Coordinates of C-alpha atoms and ligand atoms in Angstrom, one line a residue:
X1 CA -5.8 -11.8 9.5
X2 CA -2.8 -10.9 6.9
X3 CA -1.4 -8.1 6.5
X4 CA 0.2 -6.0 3.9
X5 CA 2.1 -2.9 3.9
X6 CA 2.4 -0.4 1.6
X7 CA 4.9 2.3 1.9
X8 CA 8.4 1.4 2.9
X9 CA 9.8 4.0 4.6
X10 CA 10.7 5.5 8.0
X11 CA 8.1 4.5 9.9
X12 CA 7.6 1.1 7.9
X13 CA 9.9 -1.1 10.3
X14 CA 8.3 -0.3 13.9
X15 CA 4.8 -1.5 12.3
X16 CA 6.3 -4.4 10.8
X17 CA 7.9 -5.1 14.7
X18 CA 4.7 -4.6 16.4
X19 CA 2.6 -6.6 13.9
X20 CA 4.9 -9.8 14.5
X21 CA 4.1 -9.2 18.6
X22 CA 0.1 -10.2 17.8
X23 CA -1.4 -13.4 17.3
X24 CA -4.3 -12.1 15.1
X25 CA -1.9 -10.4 12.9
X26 CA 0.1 -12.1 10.0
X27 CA 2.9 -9.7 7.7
X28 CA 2.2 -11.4 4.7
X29 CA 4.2 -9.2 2.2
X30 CA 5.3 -5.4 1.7
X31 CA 5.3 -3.2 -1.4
X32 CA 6.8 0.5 -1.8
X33 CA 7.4 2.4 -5.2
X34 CA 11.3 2.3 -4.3
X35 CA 12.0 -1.4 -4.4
X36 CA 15.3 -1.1 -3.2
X37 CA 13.1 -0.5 0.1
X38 CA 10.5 -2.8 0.2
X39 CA 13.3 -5.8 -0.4
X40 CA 15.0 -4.1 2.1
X41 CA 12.2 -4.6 4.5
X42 CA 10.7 -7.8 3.6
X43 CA 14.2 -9.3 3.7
X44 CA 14.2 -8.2 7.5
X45 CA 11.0 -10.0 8.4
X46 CA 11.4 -12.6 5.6
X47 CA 7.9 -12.0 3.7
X48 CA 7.2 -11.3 0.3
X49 CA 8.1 -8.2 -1.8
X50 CA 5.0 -7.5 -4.2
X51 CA 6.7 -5.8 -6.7
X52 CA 4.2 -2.7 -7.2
X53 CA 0.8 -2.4 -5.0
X54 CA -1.6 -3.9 -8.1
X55 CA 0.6 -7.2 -7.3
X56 CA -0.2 -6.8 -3.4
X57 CA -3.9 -5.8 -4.1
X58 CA -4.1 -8.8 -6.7
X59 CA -3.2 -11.2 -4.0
X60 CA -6.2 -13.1 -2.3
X61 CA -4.6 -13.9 0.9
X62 CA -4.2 -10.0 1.7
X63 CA -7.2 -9.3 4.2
X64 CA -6.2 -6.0 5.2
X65 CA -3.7 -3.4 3.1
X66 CA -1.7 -0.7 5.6
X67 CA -1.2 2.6 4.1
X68 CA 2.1 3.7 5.2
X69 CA 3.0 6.0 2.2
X70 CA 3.3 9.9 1.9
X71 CA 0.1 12.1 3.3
X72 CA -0.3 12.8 -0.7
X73 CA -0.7 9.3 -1.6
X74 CA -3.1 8.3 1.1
X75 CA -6.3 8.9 -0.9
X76 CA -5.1 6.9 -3.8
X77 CA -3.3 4.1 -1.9
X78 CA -6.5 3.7 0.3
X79 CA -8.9 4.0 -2.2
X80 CA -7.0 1.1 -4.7
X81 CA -7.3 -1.1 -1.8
X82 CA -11.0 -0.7 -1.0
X83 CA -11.8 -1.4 -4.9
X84 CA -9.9 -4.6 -4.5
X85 CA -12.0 -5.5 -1.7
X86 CA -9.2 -5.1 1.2
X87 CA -10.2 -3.7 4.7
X88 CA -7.6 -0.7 5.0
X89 CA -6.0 0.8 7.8
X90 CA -4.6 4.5 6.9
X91 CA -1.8 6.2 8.3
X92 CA -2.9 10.2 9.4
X93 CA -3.9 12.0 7.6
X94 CA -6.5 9.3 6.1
X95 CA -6.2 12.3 2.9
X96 CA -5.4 15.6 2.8
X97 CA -9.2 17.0 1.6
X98 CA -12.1 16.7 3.2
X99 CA -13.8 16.1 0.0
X100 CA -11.3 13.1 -0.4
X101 CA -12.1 12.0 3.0
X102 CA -15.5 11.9 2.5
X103 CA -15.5 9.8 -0.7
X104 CA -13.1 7.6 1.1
X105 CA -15.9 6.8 3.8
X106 CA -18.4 6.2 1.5
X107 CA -16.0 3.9 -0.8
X108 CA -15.8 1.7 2.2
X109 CA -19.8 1.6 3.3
X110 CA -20.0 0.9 -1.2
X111 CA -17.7 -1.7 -0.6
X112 CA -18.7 -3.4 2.7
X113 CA -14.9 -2.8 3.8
X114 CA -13.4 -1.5 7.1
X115 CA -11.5 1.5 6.9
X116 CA -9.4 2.8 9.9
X117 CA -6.9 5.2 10.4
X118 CA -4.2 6.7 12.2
X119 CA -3.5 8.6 15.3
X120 CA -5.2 6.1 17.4
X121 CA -2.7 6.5 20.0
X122 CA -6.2 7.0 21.9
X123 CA -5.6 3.5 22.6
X124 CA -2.7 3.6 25.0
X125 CA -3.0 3.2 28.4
X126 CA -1.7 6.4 29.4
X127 CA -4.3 8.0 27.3
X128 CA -7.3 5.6 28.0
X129 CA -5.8 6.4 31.9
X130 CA -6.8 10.3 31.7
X131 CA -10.3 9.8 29.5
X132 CA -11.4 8.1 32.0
X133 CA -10.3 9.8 35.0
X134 CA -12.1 13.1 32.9
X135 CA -15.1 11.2 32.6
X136 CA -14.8 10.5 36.1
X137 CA -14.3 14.3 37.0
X138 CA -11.2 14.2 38.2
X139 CA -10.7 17.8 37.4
X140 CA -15.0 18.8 37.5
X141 CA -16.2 19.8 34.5
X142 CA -13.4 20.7 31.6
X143 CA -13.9 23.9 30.1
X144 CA -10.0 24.3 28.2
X145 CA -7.7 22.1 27.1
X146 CA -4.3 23.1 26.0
X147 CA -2.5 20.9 23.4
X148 CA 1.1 21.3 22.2
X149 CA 2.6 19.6 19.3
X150 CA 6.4 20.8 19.3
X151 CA 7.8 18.5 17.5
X152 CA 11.7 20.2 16.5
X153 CA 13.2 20.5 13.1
X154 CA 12.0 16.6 11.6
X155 CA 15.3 17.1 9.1
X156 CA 17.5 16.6 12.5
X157 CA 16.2 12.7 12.4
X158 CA 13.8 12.5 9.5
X159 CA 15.9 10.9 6.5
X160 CA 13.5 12.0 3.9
X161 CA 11.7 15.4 5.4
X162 CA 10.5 17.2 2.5
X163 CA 6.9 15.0 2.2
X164 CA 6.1 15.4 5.9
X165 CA 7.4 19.8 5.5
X166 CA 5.4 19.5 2.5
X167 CA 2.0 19.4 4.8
X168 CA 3.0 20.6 7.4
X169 CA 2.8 20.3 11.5
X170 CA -0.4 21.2 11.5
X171 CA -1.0 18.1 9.6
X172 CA 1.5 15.8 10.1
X173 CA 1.4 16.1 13.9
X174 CA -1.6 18.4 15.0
X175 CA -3.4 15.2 13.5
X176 CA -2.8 13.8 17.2
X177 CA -4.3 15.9 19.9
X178 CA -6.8 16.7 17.4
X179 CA -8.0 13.3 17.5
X180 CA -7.8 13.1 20.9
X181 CA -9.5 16.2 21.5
X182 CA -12.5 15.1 19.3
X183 CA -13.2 11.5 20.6
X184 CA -13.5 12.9 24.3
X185 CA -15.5 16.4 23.6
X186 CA -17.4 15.9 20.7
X187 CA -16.9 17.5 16.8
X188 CA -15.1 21.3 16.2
X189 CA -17.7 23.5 15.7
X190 CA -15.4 26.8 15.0
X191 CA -11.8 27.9 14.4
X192 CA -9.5 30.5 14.2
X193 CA -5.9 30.7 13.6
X194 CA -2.6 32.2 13.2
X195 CA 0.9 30.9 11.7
X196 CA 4.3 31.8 10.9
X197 CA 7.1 30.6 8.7
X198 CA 10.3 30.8 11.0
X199 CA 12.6 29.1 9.0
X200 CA 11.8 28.8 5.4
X201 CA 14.7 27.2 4.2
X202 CA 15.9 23.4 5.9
X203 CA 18.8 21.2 5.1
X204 CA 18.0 17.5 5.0
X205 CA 20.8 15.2 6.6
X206 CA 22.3 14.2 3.3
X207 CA 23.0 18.2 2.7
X208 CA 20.2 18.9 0.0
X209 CA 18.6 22.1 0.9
X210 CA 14.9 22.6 0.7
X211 CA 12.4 25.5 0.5
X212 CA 8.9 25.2 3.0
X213 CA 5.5 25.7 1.2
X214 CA 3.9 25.1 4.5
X215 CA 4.0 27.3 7.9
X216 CA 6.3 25.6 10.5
X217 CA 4.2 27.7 13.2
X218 CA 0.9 27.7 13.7
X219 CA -1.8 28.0 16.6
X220 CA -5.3 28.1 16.4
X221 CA -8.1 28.2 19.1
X222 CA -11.0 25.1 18.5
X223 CA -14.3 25.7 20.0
X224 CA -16.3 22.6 20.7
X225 CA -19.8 21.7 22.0
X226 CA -18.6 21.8 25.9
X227 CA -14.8 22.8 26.2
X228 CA -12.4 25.6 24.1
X229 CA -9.0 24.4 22.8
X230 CA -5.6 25.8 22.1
X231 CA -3.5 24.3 19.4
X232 CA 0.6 24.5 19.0
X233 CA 1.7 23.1 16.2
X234 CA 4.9 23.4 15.0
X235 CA 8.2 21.8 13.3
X236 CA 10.5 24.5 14.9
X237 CA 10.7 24.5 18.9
X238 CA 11.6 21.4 20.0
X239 CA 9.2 19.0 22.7
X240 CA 10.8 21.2 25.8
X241 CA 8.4 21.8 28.8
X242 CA 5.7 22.4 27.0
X243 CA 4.1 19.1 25.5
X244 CA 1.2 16.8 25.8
X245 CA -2.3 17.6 26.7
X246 CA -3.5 19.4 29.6
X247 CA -7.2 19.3 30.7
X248 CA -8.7 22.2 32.8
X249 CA -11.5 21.5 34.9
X250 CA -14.3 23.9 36.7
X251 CA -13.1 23.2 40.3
X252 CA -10.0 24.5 39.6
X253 CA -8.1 21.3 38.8
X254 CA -5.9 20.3 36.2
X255 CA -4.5 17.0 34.2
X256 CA -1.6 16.8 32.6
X257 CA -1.2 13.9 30.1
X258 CA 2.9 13.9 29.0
X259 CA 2.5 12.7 25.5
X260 CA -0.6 11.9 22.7
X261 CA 1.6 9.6 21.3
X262 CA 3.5 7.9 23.8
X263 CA 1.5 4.6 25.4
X264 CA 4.1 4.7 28.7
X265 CA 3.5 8.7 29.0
X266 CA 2.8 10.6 32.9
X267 CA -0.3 11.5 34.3
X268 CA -0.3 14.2 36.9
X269 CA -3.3 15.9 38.8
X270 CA -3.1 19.4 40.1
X271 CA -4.2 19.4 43.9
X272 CA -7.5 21.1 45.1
X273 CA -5.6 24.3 45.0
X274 CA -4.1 24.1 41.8
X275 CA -0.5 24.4 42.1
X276 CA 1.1 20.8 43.1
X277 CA 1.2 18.3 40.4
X278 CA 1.1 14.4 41.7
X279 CA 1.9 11.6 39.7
X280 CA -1.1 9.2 39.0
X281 CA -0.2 5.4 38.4
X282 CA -1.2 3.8 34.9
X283 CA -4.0 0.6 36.6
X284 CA -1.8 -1.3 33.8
X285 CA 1.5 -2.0 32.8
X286 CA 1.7 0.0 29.7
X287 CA 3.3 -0.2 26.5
X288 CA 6.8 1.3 26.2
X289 CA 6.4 4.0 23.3
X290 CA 3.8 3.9 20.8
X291 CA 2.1 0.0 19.9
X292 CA 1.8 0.9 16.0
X293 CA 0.0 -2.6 15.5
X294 CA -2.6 -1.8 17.9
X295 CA -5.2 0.3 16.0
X296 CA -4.8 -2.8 13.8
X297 CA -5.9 -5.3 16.7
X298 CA -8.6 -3.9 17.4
X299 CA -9.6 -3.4 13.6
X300 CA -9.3 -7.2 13.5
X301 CA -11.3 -7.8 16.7
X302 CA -13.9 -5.5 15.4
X303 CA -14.4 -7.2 12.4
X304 CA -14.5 -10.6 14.3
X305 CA -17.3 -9.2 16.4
X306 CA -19.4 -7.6 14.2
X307 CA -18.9 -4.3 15.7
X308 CA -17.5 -0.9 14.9
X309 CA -13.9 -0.2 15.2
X310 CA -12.8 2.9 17.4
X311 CA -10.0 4.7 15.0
X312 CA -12.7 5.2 12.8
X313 CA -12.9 6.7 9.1
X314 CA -15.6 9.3 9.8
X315 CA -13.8 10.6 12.3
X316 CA -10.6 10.7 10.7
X317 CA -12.7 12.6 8.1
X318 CA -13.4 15.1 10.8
X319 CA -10.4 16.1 11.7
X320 CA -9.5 16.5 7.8
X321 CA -12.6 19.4 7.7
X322 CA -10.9 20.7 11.4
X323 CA -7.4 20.7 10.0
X324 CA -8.4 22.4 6.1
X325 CA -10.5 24.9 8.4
X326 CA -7.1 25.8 10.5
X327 CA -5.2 26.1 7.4
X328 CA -7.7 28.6 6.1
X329 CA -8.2 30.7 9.0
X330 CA -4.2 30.8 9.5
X331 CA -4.4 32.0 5.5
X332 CA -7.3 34.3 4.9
X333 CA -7.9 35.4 8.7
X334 CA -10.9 35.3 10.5
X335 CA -13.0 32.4 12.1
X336 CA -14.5 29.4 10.0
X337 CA -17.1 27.2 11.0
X338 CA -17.0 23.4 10.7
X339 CA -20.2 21.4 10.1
X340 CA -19.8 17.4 10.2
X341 CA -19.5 15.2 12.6
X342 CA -19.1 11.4 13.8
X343 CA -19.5 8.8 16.3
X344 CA -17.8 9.3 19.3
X345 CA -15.5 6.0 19.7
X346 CA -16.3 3.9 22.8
X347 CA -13.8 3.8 25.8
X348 CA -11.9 0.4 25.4
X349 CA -13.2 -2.2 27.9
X350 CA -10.5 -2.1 30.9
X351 CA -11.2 1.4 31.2
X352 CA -14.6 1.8 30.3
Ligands
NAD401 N1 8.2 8.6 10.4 C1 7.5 8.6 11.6 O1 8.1 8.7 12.7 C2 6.0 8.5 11.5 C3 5.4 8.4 12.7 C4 4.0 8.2 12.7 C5 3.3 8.3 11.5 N2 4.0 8.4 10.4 C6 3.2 8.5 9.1 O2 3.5 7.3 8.3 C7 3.5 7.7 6.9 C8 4.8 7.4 6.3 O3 5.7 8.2 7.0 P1 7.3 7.9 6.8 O4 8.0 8.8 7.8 O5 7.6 6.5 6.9 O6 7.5 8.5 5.3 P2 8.7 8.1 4.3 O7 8.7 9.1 3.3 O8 9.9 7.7 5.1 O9 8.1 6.7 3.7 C9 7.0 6.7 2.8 C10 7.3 5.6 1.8 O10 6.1 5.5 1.0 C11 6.6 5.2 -0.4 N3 5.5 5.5 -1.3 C12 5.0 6.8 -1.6 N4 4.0 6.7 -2.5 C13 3.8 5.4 -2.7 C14 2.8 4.6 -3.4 N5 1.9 5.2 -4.2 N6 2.9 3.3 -3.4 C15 3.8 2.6 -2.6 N7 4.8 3.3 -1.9 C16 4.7 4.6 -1.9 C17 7.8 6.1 -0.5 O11 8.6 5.6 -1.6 C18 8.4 5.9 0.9 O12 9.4 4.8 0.9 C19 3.0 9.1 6.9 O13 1.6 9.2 6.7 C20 3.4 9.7 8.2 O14 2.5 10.7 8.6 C21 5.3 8.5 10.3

């Protein structure tokens, strides 16, 4: 299928590099509201520059539209495409309101058009590795999970950090286990939360200093059907010891997954008495880092076989409610419940 990008900027060029590694996948042409960046871009891959996204959407050869923009202009980016009859694939959030969400999902039942969106870093072998071995029982029965998003001071590497500060960890990178969280246990039933704002002030690299609107600290604890879940979340301590996903099971046993992200990341089991951590082997050679293109395979395969994709819309739409429902326990205090839900996405088939 072709492909077309919209959005240009930091994260633009890995997609474009893992599209080109897929035979399903054509870059046909990439747009961005700076053009200096999008002819930057499509002079790297040689493919065309649509100069504004009407151009792009008016194109007939576009099959599917890939919202790489700001969080804030998900919703609008996403939803233009639908209407031109485009199968979309979002980066996370799919839109920063439930509500939004919501009317997303049903804009692309109205229009017969397949909506994905990021994280689906579900996909990597590392992290289709310790699903299964879960499901399996590796560890018995998991009751906690513990999930740490450290992700540093963005404006360290982050050219332009104020539209990722803008929503802040909790969103921009709590977006991750989240997911992750939800496609293995089930929907959030109930949160509650606390946050901080440790450094309210930042200084991007070119020197221009900017205030935070959004907590750079925040943790909340999710209860789900089967398991509880502790949440870190912030833009301040840096990845350190404490990152990944760790599962803890009812015998005792635990498994530590390295990285949501990462497709190459470590598995290690605790033994039967819980202290010594062993190293399991991926069954397959994995990808080095994160495949950005691969949520987009699989969309295409989908599509070919007439059956749902896995990074799917509803449950993207989830974790909006989860993440709006954090936000407003970390602000008004107390618990808040959550009430939709989704199907579950199936296990891919190597490691079903
Ligand atoms: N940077 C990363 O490492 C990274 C990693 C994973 C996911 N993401 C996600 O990718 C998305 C983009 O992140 P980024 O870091 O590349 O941001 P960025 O700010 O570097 O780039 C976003 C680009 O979108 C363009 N844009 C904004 N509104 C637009 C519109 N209406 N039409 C066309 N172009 C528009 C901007 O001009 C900008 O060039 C975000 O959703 C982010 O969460 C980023």
């Amino acid at each position: 299928m072709n492909v077309a990008l919209v959005g240009c900027g930091s994260i633009a060029e890995r997609y474009a590099a893992c599209i080109r590694a897929y035979d399903s996948l054509r870059l046909m042409g990439v747009t961005d509201t700076i053009p200096e960046r999008s002819a930057a871009l499509a002079a790297a891959f040689g493919v065309t520059q649509y100069g504004a996204l009407d151009e792009l959407l008016a194109d007939d050869g576009v099959d599917v539209v890939v919202n790489l923009t700001v969080p804030e202009a998900h919703a609008l980016v996403t939803a233009a495409a639908l209407e031109a009859g485009k199968h979309v694939h979002s980066e996370k959030p799919i839109a920063l309101r439930h509500d939004e969400a919501l009317a997303l999902v049903e804009l692309a039942r109205r229009t017969g058009r397949r909506l994905s969106s990021s994280p689906a870093t579900l996909l990597g072998e590392a992290q289709q590795t310790a699903w299964k071995l879960v499901r399996d029982g590796a560890v018995g029965d998991v009751r906690v999970v513990y999930a740490e998003a450290n992700w540093g001071r963005i404006e360290s590497w982050h050219p332009s950090p104020q539209a990722l500060y803008a929503v802040g960890p909790l969103v921009d990178v709590g977006v991750y286990p989240l997911t992750i969280l939800t496609a293995m246990f089930g929907p959030v039933r109930r949160v509650v939360a606390v946050g901080a704002t440790l450094e309210p002030e930042r200084i991007t690299l070119a020197g221009e200093r900017f205030a935070l609107t959004a907590p750079d600290f925040i943790v909340s604890v999710l209860e789900l059907e089967s398991v509880v879940a502790r949440l870190t979340t912030t833009f301040w301590v840096r990845h350190g010891r404490q990152r990944g996903m760790e599962f803890h099971g009812a015998d005792g046993r635990s498994l530590h997954l390295s990285s949501f992200q990462e497709f190459d990341a470590s598995i290690e089991l605790t033994s039967d008495a819980g202290e010594t951590y062993t190293v399991v082997p991926l069954p397959r050679e994995p990808f080095p880092g994160t495949d950005w293109a691969r949520p987009l395979a699989e969309l295409v395969e989908a599509i070919g076989e007439g059956r749902p994709h896995r990074a799917s819309a509803e449950q993207a739409a989830h974790v909006v409610e989860v993440i709006e429902a954090i936000a407003r326990s970390q602000a008004e205090g107390g618990a808040v419940e959550i009430r939709s839900g989704f199907e579950p996405p199936a296990p891919l088939d190597w490691a079903s």
